[in-house]
Short mmCIF file of C-alpha atoms and ligand atoms in Angstrom, two decimals:
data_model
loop_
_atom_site.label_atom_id
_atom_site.label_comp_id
_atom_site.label_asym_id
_atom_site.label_seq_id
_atom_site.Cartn_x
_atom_site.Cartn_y
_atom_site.Cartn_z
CA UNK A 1 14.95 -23.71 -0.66
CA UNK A 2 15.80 -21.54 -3.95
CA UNK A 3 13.73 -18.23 -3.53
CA UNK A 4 13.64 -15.94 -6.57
CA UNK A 5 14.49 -12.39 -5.32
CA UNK A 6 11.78 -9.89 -5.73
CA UNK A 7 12.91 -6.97 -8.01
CA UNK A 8 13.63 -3.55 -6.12
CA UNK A 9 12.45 -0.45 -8.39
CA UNK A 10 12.16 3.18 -7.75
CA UNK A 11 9.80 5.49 -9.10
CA UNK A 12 11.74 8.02 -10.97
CA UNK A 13 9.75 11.12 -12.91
CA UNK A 14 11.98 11.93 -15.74
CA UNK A 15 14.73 14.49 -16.36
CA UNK A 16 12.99 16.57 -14.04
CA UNK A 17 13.20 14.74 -10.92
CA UNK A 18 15.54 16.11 -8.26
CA UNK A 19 16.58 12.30 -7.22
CA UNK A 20 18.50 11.32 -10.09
CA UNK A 21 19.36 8.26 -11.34
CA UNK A 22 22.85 7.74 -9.70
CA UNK A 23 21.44 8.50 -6.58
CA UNK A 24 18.61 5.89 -7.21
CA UNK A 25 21.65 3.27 -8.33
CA UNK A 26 23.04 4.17 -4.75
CA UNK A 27 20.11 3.37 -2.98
CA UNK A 28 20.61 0.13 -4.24
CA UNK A 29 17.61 -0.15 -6.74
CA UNK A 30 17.33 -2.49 -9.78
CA UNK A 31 14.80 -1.44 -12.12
CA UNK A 32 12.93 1.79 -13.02
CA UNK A 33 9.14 3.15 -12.90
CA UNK A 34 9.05 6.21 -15.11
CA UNK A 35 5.97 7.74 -17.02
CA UNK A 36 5.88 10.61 -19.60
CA UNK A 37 4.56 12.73 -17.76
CA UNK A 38 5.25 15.80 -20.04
CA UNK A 39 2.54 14.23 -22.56
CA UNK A 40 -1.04 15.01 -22.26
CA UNK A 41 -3.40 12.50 -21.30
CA UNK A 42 -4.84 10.55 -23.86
CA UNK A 43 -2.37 11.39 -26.66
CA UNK A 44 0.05 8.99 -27.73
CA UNK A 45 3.20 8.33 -26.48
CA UNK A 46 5.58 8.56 -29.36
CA UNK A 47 8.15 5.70 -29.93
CA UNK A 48 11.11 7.93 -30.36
CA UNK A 49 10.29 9.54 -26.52
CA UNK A 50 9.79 6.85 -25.12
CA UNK A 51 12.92 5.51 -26.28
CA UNK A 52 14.90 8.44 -25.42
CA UNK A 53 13.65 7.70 -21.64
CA UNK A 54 14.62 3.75 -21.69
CA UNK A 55 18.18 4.97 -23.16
CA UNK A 56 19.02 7.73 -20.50
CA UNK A 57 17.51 4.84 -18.04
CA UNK A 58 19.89 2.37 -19.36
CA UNK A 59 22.75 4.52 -19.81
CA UNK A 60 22.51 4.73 -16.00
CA UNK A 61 22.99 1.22 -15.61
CA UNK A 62 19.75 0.47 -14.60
CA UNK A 63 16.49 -0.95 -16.01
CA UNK A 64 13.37 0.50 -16.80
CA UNK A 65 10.77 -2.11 -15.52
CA UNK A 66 7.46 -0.77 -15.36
CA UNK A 67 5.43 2.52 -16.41
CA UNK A 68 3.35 4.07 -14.04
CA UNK A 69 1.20 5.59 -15.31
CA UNK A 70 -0.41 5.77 -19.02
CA UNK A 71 -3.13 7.75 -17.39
CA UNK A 72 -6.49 6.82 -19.08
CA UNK A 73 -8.41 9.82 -19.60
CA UNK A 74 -11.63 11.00 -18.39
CA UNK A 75 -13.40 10.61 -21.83
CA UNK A 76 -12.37 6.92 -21.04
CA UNK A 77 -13.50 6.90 -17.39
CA UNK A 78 -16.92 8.26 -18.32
CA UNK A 79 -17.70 6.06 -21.59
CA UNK A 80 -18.47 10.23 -23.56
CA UNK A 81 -16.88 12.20 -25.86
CA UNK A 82 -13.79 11.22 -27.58
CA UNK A 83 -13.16 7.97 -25.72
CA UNK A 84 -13.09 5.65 -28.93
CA UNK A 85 -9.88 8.17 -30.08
CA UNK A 86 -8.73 7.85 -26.67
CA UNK A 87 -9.11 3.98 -26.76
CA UNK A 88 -7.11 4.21 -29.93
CA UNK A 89 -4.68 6.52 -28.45
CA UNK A 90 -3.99 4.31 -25.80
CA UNK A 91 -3.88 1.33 -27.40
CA UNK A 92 -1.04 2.75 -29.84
CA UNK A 93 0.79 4.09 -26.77
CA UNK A 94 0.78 0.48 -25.58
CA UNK A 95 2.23 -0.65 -28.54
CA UNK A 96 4.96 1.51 -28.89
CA UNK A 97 6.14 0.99 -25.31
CA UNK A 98 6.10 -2.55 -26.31
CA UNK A 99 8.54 -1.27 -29.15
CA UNK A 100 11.01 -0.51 -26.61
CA UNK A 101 11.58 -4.21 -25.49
CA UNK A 102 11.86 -5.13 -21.67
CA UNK A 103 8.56 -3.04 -20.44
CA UNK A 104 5.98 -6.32 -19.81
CA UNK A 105 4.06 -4.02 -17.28
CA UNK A 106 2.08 -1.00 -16.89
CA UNK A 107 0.11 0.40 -14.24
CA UNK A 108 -2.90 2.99 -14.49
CA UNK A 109 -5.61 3.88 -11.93
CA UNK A 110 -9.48 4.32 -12.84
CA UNK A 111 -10.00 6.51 -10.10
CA UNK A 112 -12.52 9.61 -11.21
CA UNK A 113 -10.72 12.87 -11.76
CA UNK A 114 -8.34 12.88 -9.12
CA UNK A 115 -5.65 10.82 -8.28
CA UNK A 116 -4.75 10.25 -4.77
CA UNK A 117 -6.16 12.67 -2.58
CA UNK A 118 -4.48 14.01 0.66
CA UNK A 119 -5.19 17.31 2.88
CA UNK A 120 -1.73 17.90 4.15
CA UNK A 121 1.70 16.98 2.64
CA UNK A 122 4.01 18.33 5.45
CA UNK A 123 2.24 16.50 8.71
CA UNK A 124 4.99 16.90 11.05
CA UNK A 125 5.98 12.95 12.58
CA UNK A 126 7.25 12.44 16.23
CA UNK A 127 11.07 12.51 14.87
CA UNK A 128 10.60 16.12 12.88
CA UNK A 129 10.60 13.79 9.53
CA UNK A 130 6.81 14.90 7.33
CA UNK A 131 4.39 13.18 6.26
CA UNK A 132 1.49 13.15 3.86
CA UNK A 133 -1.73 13.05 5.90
CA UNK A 134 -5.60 12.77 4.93
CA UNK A 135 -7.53 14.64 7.78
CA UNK A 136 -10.73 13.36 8.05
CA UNK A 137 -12.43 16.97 9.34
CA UNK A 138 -10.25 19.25 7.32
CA UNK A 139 -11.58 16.91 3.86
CA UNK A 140 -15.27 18.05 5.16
CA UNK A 141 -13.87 21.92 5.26
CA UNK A 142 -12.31 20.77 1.85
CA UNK A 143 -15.87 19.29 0.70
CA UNK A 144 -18.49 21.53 2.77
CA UNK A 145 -17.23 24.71 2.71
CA UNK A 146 -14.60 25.48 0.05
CA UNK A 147 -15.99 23.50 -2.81
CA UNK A 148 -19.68 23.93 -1.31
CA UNK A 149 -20.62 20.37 -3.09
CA UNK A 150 -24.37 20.30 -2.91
CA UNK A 151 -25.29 17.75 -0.37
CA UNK A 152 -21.66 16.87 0.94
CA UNK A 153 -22.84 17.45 4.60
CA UNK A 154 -25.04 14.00 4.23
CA UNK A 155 -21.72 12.29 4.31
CA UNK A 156 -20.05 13.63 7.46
CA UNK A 157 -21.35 12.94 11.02
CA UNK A 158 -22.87 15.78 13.45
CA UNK A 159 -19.44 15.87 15.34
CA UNK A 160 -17.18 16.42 12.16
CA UNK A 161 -19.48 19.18 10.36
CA UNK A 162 -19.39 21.24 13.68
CA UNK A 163 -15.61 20.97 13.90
CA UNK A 164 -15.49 21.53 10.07
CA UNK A 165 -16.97 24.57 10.75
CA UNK A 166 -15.06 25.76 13.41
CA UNK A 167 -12.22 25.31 11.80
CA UNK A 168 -13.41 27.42 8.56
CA UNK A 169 -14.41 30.24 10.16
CA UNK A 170 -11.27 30.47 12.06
CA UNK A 171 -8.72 29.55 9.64
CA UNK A 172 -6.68 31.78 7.80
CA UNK A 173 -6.45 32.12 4.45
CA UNK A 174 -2.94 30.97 3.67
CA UNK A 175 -4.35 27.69 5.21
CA UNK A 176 -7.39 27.79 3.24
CA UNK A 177 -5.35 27.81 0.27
CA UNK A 178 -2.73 25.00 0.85
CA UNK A 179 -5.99 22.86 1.86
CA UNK A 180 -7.45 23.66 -1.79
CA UNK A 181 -4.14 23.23 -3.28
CA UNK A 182 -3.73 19.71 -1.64
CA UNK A 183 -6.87 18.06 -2.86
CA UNK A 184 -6.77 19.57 -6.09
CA UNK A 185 -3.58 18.38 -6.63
CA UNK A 186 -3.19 15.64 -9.31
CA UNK A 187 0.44 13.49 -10.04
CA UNK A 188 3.73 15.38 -9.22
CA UNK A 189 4.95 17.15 -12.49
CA UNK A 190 1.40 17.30 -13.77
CA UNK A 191 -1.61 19.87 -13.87
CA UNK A 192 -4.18 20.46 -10.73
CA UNK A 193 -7.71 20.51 -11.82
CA UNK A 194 -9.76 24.07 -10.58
CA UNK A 195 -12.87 23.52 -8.56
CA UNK A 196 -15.42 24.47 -11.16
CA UNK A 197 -13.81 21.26 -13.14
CA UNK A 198 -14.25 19.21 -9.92
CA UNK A 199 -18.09 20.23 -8.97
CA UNK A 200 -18.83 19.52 -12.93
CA UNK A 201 -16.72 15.84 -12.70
CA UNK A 202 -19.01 15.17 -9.51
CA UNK A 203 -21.84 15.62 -11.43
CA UNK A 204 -21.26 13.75 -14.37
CA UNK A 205 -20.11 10.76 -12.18
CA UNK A 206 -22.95 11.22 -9.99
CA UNK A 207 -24.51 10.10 -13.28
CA UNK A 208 -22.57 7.58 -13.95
CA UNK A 209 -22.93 6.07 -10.63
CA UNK A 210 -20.59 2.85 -9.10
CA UNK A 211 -21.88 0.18 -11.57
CA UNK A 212 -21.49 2.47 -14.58
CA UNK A 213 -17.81 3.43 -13.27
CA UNK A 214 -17.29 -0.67 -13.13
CA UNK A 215 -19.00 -1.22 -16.89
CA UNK A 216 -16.45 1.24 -18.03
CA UNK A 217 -13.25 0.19 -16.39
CA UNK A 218 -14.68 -3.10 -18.11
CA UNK A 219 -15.41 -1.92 -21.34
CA UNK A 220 -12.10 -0.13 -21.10
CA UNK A 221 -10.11 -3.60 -20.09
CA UNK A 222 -12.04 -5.48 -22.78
CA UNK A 223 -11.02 -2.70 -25.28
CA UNK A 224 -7.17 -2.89 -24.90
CA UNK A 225 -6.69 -6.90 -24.11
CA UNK A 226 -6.00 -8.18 -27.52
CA UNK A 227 -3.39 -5.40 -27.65
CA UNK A 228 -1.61 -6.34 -24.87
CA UNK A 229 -1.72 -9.83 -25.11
CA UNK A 230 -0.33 -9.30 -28.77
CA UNK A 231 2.27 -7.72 -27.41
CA UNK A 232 3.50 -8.96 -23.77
CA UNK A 233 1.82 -6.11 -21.60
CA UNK A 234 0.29 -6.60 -18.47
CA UNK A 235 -1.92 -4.33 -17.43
CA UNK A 236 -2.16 -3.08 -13.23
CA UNK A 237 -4.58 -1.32 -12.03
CA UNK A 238 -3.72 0.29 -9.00
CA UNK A 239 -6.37 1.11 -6.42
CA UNK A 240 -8.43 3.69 -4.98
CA UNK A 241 -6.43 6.22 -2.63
CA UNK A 242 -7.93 6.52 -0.07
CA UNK A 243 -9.68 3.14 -0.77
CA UNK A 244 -13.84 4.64 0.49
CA UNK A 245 -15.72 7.15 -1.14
CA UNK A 246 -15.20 10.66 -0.81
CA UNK A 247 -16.40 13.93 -2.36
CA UNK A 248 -19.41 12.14 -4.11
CA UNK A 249 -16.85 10.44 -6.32
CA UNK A 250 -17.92 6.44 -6.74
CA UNK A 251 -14.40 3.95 -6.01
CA UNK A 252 -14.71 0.88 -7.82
CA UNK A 253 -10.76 -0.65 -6.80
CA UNK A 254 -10.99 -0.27 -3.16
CA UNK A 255 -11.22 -3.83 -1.27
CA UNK A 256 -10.57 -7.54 -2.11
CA UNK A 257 -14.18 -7.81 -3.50
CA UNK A 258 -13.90 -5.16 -6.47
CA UNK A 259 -10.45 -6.92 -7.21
CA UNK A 260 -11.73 -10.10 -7.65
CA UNK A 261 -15.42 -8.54 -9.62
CA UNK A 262 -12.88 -6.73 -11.72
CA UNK A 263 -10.58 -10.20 -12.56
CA UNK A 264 -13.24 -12.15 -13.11
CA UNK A 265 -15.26 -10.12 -15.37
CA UNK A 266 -12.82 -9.61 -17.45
CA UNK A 267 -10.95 -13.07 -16.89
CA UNK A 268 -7.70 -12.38 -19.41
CA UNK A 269 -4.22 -13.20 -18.27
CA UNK A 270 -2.95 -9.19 -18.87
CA UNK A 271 -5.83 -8.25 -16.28
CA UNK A 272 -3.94 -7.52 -12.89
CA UNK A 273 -3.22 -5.80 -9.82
CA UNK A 274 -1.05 -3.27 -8.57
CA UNK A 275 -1.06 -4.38 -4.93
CA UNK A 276 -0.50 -1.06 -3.12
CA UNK A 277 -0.33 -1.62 0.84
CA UNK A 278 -0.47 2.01 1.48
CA UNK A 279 -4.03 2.97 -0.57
CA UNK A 280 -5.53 -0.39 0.38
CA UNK A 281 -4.20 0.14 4.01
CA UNK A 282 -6.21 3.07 4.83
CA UNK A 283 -9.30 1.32 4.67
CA UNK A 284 -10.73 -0.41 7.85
CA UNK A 285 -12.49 -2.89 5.65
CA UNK A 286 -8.98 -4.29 4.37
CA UNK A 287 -6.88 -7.20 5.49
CA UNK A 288 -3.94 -6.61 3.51
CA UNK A 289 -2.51 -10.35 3.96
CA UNK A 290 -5.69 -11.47 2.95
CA UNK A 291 -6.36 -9.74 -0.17
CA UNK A 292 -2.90 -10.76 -1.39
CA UNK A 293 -3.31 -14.23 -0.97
CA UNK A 294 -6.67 -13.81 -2.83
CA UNK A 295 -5.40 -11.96 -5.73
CA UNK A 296 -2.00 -12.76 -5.50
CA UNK A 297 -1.50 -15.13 -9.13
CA UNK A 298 -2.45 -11.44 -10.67
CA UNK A 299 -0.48 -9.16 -8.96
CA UNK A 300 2.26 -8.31 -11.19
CA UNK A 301 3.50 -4.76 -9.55
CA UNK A 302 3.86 -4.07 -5.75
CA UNK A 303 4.09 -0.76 -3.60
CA UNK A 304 4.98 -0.80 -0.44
CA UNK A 305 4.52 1.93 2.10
CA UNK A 306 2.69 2.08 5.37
CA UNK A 307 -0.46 3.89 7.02
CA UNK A 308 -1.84 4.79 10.47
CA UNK A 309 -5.76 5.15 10.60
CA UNK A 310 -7.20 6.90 13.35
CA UNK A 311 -11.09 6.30 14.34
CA UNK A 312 -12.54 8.45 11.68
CA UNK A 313 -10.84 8.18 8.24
CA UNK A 314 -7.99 9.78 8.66
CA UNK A 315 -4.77 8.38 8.35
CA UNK A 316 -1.25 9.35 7.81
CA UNK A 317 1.84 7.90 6.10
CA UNK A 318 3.72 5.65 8.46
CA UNK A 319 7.45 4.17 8.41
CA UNK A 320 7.40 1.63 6.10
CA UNK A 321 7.68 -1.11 8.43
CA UNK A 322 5.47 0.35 11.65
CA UNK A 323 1.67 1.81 11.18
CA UNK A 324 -1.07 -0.58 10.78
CA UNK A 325 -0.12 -2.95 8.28
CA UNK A 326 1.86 -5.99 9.35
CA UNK A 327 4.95 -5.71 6.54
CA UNK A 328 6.52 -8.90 7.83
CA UNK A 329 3.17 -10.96 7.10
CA UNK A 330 3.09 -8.89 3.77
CA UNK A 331 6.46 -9.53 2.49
CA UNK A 332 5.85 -13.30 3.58
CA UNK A 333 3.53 -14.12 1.73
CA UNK A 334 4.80 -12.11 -1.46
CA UNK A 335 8.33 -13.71 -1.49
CA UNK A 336 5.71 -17.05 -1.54
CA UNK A 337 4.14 -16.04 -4.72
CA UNK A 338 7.47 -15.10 -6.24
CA UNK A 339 8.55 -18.76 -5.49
CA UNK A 340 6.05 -19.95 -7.92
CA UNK A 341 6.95 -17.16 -10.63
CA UNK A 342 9.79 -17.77 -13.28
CA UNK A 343 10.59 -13.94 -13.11
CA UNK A 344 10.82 -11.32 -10.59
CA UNK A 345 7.79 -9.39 -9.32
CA UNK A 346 8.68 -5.63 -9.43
CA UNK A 347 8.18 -3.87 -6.06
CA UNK A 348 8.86 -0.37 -5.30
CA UNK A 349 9.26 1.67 -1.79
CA UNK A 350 6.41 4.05 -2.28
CA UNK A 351 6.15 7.23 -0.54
CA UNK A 352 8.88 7.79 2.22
CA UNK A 353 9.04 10.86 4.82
CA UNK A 354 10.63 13.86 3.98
CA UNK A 355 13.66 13.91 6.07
CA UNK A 356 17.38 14.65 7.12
CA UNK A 357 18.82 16.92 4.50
CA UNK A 358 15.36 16.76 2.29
CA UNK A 359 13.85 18.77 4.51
CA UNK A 360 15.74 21.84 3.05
CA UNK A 361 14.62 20.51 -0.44
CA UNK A 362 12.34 21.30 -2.47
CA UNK A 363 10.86 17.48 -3.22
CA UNK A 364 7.62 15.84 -5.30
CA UNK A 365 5.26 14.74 -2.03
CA UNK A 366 5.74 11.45 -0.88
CA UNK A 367 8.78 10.65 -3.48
CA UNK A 368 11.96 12.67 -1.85
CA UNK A 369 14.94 10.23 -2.04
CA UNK A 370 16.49 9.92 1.78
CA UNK A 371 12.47 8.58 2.80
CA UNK A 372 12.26 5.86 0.37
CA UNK A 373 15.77 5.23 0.60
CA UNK A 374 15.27 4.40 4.08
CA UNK A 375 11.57 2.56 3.35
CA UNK A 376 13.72 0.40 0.57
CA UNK A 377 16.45 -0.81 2.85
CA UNK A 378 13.85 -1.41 5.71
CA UNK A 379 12.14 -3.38 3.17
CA UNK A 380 15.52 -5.14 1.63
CA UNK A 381 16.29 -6.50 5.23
CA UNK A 382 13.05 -7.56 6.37
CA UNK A 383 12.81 -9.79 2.62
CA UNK A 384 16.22 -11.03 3.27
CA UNK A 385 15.45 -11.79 7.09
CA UNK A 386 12.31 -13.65 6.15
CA UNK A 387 14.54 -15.52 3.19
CA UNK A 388 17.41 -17.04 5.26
CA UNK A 389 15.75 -17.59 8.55
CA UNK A 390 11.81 -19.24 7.97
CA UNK A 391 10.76 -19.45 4.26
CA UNK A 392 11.02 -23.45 4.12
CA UNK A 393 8.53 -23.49 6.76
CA UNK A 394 5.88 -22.30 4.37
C1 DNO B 1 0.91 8.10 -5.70
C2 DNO B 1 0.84 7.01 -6.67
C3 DNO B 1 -0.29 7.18 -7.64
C4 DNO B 1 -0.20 6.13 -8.72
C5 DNO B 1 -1.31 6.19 -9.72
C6 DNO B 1 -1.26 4.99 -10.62
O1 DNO B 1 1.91 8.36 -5.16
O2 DNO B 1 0.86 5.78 -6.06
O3 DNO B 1 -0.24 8.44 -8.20
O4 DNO B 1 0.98 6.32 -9.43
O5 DNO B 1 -2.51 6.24 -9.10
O6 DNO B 1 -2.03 5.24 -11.74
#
């Protein structure tokens, strides 16, 4: 049976990014995911950078497949100030990426004011690789006692707040500050937000609320469509990291059922997913296998990475192919919905473990090279495996 290869891409940040693109080439990947990250969000991206990134891309020998991310901006997010500029910006920054030819896909999150959040970034693994961990009680000495969020204890249990405290009172201060440093933390390469601009975010979404957060991601969707469709874009959203609430924030893309609220509302073929088994995996609500299958016609951009939950919400970044989600059923069932596709779904190793000689390096969290390298050909074998050995059976 004729299976149609999924595409293997590598998130690469620019000019900036220690892993360059030669190395990427070696690790054996196909197509890029870059962003200009350099450019404020919610200002245009101008045709002539963006083309200047696709030509260093392709002078590489490589292919740049998706952007991740055109950030939407808050004014966006929370339906106030400038947001009908913004809208325009972004629509224009669609279309000149469109300009370039060959990018059909772009991701973006609508997750309030921070992007993913973690506690610790150098969680030390059996093997002496690191990790990037969220730590359920040090999130509630994040929460209760460094940002002092008014009512935060209401969301913590007995057991956690006393620990929490404990573990204030005792810590010292270089700790305190890599734990505020950590959650305030936005993408790689791009500004941290200060807690005074955090405690005034909570309030305005507190405002907002879940089902306003949802009307805007809508109105937002509905707002860029006819630009996309006009010009070949599809649209991912990627979703919530970790995928429950935290820090009074609301989290409207965490679990099969906002998915599908969020395709069906606004029902338009440049709606989709990206399917990220490493945010979605950290939920104990989420059946990974079974979201894909229910989403799986829209998902047109895949990460792959792994997670280990423990009982309260922690978790921690995994090999790719151990920790709690089952890759092999995963990959299975995507190579199935890139038989029915007439071109390749792109797929990227997402974070990988700092290790071997990165360890000496100074490296983006999550996105050294050796890590993903490693995640990639895990993931490479165990598509191929599943290819030549059982996929007629399905
Ligand atoms: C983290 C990434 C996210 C992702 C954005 C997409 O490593 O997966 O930062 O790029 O949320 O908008």
């Amino acid at each position: 049976m004729k299976v149609h290869p999924l595409l293997e891409t590598w998130r690469w940040y620019g000019p900036n990014d220690t892993v360059t693109l030669q190395d990427i080439k070696q690790a054996g990947a196909a197509g890029i995911v870059s962003a200009m990250h350099h450019i404020p969000h919610g200002e245009v991206w101008p045709v002539a950078d963006i083309q200047k990134r696709k030509q260093e891309i392709e002078a590489a020998g490589l292919v740049w497949s998706v952007v991740e991310s055109i950030p939407v901006h808050e004014d966006i997010k929370t339906r106030s100030g400038a947001y009908q500029k913004k809208l325009d910006n972004y629509r224009q920054s669609l279309v000149n990426v469109a300009k370039a030819r060959g990018i059909k896909t772009v991701c973006y999150n609508f997750m309030p004011v921070l992007d993913w959040t973690r506690t610790q970034l150098d969680y030390t693994f059996f093997d002496g690789s690191k990790a990037l961990r969220l730590e359920w009680t040090d999130l509630a000495v994040f929460d209760v006692h460094i940002l002092k969020r008014k009512g935060a204890e209401a969301d913590y249990d007995a057991a956690t707040l006393v620990k929490a405290e404990k573990k204030f009172t005792t810590a010292e201060k270089k700790w305190i500050d890599i734990l505020t440093e950590n959650v305030l933390m936005g993408v790689p390469g791009e500004a941290s937000i200060s807690i005074p601009q955090l405690l005034a975010s909570i309030e305005t979404y507190k405002n907002i609320g879940a089902d306003g957060l949802r009307d805007n991601l809508a109105f937002f969707l509905e707002s860029i469509m006819d630009t996309c469709e006009e010009n070949g874009i599809n649209m991912t959203i990627h979703p919530d990291d970790p995928p429950f609430d935290i820090l009074g924030l609301p989290r409207i893309m965490s679990s099969k059922k906002d998915m599908l609220y969020m395709l069906d509302r606004v029902n338009r073929p440049a709606n989709g997913i990206c399917y990220c088994t490493g945010s979605l995996g950290a939920g104990k609500h989420n059946d990974l296998v079974d979201i894909l299958k229910a989403v799986g016609e829209r998902v047109n951009f895949v990460h792959l990475r792994n997670v280990t939950k423990e009982p309260d919400n922690s978790f921690y970044e995994a090999d790719h192919l151990t920790g709690d989600t089952d890759m092999y059923a995963v990959m299975k069932e995507l190579l199935a919905i890139q038989q029915k596709r007439k071109e390749p779904i792109p797929f990227r190793p997402d974070h990988g473990h700092q290790m071997l000689d990165d360890l000496n390096k100074e490296t983006f969290p999550g996105y050294s090279a050796i890590g993903r390298l490693r995640g990639l050909a895990e993931l490479r074998g165990l598509a191929l495996g599943i290819q030549r050995s059982g996929m007629n059976d399905m």
